[in-house]
Coordinates of C-alpha atoms and ligand atoms in Angstrom, one line a residue:
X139 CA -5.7 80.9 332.3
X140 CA -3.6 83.8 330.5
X141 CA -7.1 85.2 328.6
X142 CA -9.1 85.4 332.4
X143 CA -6.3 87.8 333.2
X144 CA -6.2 89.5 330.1
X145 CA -9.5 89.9 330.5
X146 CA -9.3 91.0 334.0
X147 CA -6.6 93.8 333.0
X148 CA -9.8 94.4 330.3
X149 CA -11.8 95.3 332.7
X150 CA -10.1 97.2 335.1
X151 CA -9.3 99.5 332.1
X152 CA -12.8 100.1 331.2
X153 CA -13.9 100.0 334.5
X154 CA -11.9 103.5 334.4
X155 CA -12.5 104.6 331.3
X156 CA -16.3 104.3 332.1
X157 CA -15.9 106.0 335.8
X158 CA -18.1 108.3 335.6
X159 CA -18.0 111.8 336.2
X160 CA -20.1 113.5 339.1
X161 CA -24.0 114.3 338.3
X162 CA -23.5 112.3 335.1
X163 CA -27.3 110.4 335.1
X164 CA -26.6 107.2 333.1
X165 CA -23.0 105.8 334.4
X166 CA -22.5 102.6 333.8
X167 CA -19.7 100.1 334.7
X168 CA -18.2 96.9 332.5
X169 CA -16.8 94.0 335.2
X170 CA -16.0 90.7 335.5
X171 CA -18.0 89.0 337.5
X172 CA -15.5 87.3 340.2
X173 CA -18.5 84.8 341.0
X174 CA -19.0 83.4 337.7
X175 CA -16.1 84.4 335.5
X176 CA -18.1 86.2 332.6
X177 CA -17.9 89.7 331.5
X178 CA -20.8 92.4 332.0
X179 CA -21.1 95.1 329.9
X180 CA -22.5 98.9 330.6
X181 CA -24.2 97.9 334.5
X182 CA -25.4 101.0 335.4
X183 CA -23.4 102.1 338.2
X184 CA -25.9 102.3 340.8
X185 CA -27.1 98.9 340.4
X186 CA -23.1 97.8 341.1
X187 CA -23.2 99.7 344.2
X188 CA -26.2 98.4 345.3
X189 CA -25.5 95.7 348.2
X190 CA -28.5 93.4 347.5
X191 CA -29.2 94.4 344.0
X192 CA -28.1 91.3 341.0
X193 CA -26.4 93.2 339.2
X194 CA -24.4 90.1 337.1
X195 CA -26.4 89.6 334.3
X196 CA -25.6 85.9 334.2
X197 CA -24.9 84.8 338.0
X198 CA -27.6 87.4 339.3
X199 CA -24.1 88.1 341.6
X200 CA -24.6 91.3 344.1
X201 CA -21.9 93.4 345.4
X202 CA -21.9 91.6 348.5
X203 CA -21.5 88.3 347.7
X204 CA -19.1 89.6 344.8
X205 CA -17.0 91.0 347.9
X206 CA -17.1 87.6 349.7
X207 CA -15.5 85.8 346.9
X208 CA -12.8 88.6 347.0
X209 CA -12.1 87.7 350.8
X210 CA -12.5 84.8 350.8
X211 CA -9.8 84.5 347.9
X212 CA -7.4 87.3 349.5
X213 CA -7.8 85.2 353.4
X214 CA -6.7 81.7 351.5
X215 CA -4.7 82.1 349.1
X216 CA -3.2 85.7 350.0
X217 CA -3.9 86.6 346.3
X218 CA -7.5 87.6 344.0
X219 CA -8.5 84.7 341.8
X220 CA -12.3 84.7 340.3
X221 CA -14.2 81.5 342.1
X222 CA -14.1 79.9 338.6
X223 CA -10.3 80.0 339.2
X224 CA -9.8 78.4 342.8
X225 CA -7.5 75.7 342.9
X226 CA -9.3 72.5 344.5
X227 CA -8.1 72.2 347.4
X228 CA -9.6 69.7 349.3
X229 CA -7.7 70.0 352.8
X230 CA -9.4 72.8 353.2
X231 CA -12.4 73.1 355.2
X232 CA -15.1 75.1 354.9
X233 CA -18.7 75.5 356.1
X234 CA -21.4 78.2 355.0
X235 CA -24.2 79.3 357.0
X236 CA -27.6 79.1 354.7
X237 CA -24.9 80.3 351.6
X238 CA -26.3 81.7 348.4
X239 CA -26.2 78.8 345.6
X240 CA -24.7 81.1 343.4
X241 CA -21.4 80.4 345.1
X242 CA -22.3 77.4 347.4
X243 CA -21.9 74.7 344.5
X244 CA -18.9 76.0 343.2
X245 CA -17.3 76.5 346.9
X246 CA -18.2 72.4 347.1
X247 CA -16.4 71.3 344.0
X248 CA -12.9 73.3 345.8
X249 CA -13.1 72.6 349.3
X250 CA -14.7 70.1 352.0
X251 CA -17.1 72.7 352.1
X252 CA -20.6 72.1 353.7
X253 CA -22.9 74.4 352.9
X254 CA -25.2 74.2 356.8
X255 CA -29.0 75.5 357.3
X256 CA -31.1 76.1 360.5
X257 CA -34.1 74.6 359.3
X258 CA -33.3 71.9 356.8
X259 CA -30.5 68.7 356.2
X260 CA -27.2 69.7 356.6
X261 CA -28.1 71.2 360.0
X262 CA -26.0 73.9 362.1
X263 CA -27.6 75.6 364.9
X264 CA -24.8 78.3 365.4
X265 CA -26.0 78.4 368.9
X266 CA -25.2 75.2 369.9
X267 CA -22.7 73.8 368.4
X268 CA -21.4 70.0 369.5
X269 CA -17.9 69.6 370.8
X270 CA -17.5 66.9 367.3
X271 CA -17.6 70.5 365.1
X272 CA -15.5 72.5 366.7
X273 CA -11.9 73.3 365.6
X274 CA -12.3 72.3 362.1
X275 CA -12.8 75.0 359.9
X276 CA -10.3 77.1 358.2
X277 CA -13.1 79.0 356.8
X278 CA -16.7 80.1 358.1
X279 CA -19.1 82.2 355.6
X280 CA -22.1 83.3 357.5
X281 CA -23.8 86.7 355.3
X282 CA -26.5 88.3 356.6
X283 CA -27.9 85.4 359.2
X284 CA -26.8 87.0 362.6
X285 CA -29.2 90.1 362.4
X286 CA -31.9 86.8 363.0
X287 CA -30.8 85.2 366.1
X288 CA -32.2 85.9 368.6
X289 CA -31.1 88.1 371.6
X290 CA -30.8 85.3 374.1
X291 CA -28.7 83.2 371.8
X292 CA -26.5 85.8 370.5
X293 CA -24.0 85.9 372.7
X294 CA -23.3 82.1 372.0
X295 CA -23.5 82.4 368.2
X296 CA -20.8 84.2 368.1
X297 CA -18.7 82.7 370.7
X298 CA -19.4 79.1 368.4
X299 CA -18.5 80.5 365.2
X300 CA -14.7 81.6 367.0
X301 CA -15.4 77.3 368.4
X302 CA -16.1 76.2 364.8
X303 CA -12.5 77.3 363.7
X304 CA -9.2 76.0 363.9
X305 CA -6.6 78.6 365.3
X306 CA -5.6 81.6 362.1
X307 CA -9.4 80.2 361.3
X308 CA -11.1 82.8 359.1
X309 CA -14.7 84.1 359.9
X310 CA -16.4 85.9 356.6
X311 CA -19.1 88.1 358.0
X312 CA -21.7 90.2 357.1
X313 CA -24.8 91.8 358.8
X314 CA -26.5 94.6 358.0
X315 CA -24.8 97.4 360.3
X316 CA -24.6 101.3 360.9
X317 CA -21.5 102.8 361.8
X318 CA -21.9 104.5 364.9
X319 CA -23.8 104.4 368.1
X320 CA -25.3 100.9 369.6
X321 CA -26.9 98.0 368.4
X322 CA -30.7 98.7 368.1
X323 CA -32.5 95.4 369.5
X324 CA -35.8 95.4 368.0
X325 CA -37.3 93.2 370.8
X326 CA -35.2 93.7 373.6
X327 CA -37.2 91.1 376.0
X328 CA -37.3 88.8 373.7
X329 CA -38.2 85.1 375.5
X330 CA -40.9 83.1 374.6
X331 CA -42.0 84.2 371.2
X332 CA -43.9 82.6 367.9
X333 CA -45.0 84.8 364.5
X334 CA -49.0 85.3 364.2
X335 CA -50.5 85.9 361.2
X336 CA -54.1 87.5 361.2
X337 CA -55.8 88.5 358.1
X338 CA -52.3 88.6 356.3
X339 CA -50.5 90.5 358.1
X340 CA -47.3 89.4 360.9
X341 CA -47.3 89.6 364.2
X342 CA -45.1 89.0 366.7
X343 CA -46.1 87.7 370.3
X344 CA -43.4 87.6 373.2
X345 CA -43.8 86.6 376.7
X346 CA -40.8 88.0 378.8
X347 CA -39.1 86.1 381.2
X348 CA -41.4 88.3 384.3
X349 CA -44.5 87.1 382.2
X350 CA -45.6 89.8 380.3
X351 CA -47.1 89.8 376.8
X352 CA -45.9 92.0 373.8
X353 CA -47.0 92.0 370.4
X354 CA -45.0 93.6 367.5
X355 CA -46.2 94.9 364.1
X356 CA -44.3 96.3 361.6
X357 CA -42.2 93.2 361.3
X358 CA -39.1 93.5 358.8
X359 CA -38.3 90.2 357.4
X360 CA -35.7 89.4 355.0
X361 CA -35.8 86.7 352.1
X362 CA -35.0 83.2 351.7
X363 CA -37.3 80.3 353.7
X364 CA -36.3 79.8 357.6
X365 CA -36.2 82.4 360.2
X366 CA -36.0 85.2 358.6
X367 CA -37.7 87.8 360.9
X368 CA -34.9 91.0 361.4
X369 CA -34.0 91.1 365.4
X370 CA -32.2 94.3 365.4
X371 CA -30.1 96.5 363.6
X372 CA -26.3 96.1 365.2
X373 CA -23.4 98.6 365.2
X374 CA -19.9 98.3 364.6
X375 CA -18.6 98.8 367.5
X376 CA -21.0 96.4 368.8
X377 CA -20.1 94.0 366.7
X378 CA -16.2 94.3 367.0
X379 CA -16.6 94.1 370.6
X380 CA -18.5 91.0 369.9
X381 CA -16.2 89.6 367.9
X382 CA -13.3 90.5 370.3
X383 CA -15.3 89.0 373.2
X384 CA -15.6 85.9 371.6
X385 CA -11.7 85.1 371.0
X386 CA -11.3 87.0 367.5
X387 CA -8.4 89.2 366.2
X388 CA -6.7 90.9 363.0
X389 CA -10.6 92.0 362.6
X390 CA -11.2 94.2 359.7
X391 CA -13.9 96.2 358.1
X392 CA -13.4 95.8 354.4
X393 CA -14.6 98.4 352.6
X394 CA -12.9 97.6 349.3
X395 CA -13.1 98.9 345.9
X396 CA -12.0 96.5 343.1
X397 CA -13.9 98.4 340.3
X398 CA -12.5 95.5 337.7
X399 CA -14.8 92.9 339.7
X400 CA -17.8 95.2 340.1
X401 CA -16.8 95.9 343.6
X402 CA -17.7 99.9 344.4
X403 CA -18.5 100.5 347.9
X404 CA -20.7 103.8 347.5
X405 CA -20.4 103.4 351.8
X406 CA -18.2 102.3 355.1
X407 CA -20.9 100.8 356.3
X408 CA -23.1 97.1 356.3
X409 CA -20.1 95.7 354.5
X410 CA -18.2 92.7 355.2
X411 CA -16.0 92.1 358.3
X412 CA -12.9 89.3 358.3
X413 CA -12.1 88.1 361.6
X414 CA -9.1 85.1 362.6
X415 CA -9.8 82.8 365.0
Ligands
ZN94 ZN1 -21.6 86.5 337.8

């Protein structure tokens, strides 16, 4: 493995070299990919520090699930190994909440890891969560599904991911977030609810626990099949109280900067969180 960590100290050079100056309009940024293993070349900057945007040109990796890997690594194994990298350890147990593929596959061949989904085969329903699951994971990976439970549930979502781990358990979490005030619930009486669609467009109809009707427009939903319908828009202090509430400590907001592995937080916020059970 000597010419991955050549190739690491590669990058991190001309990860430097390339920083670019401020108001320069075309920077760019060469990493390696800690997802896939495999080099990029001249990634224009603000593609990298783009959350959601694929900016591995051969994994289609984006910053945040490139800064997943790097927890994930830095939680087991106290040290920064690319996924291609990860000794198979089979003792360890994992699950992953509706993971991306892109890492899912290769977090299988490593771990007893079970990749879980709400609306298909292997099935978790993070709200209820059988007394058989709980205790048994050193890892959980849930990115960006929390912001789509609903309100009633979410309280108990969080509660069962602390349930699903074994003690020094390690929650890898990621919602969208902003950094100060209080979580925005988009549909705070949220009860009895289904999504109507009428002449294209989405609706969504809510009858409150006193029996009155809503109807929402201007729906934002996020990709990927299953419920994907955004419920609210949390804080951090929200959700670290959450967290706390529901058994977790050592939490951390990990705004990290690995520039070598295309990691360049441009903000403190809507990154990932670490919590042990
Ligand atoms: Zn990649």
């Amino acid at each position: 493995m000597r010419w991955l960590a050549w190739r690491r100290l590669r990058s991190a050079v001309r990860a430097r070299m390339a920083a670019p100056a401020a108001g320069e309009p075309e920077a760019t940024v060469d990493f390696l990919c800690n997802v896939c293993g495999r080099d990029n070349h001249q990634v224009p900057l603000i593609q990298v520090q783009n959350r959601e945007f694929q900016s591995c040109r051969h994994c289609r990796s984006s910053l945040r699930m490139r800064s997943l890997i790097y927890r994930l690594s830095k939680e087991l194994f106290g040290r920064v190994l690319p996924l291609p990298e990860f000794p198979v350890s089979k003792e360890i147990v994992g699950i992953g909440m509706s993971d991306w593929e892109g890492y899912a596959r290769s977090l299988e061949q490593c771990f007893a890891y079970t990749n879980t989904f709400y609306h298909q085969p292997p099935h978790l329903d993070i709200t209820d969560v059988s007394e058989e699951m709980a205790g048994r994971a050193d890892f959980l990976l849930s990115s960006d599904v929390f912001e789509h439970i609903p309100g009633f549930a979410l309280g108990y979502a969080f509660k069962n991911a602390r349930r699903l781990l074994r003690d020094k358990g390690c929650f890898l979490f990621t919602v969208p977030f902003v950094k100060t005030g209080g979580t925005r619930e988009h549909f705070p009486r949220l009860h009895d609810f289904r999504i109507i669609t009428t002449a294209g467009k989405r609706f969504l109809y809510n009858r409150t626990v006193e029996g009155d009707e809503e109807i929402f427009d201007n729906l934002v939903f996020h990709g990927g099949d299953g419920a994907t319908l955004e419920m609210r828009m949390f804080s951090e202090t929200d959700l670290l109280q959450r967290l706390t509430a529901a058994g977790f400590c050592s939490i951390e907001v990990c705004v990290d900067n690995v520039p070598e592995y295309g990691i360049l937080w441009p903000m403190d916020w809507a990154v990932p969180i670490v919590a042990r059970a």
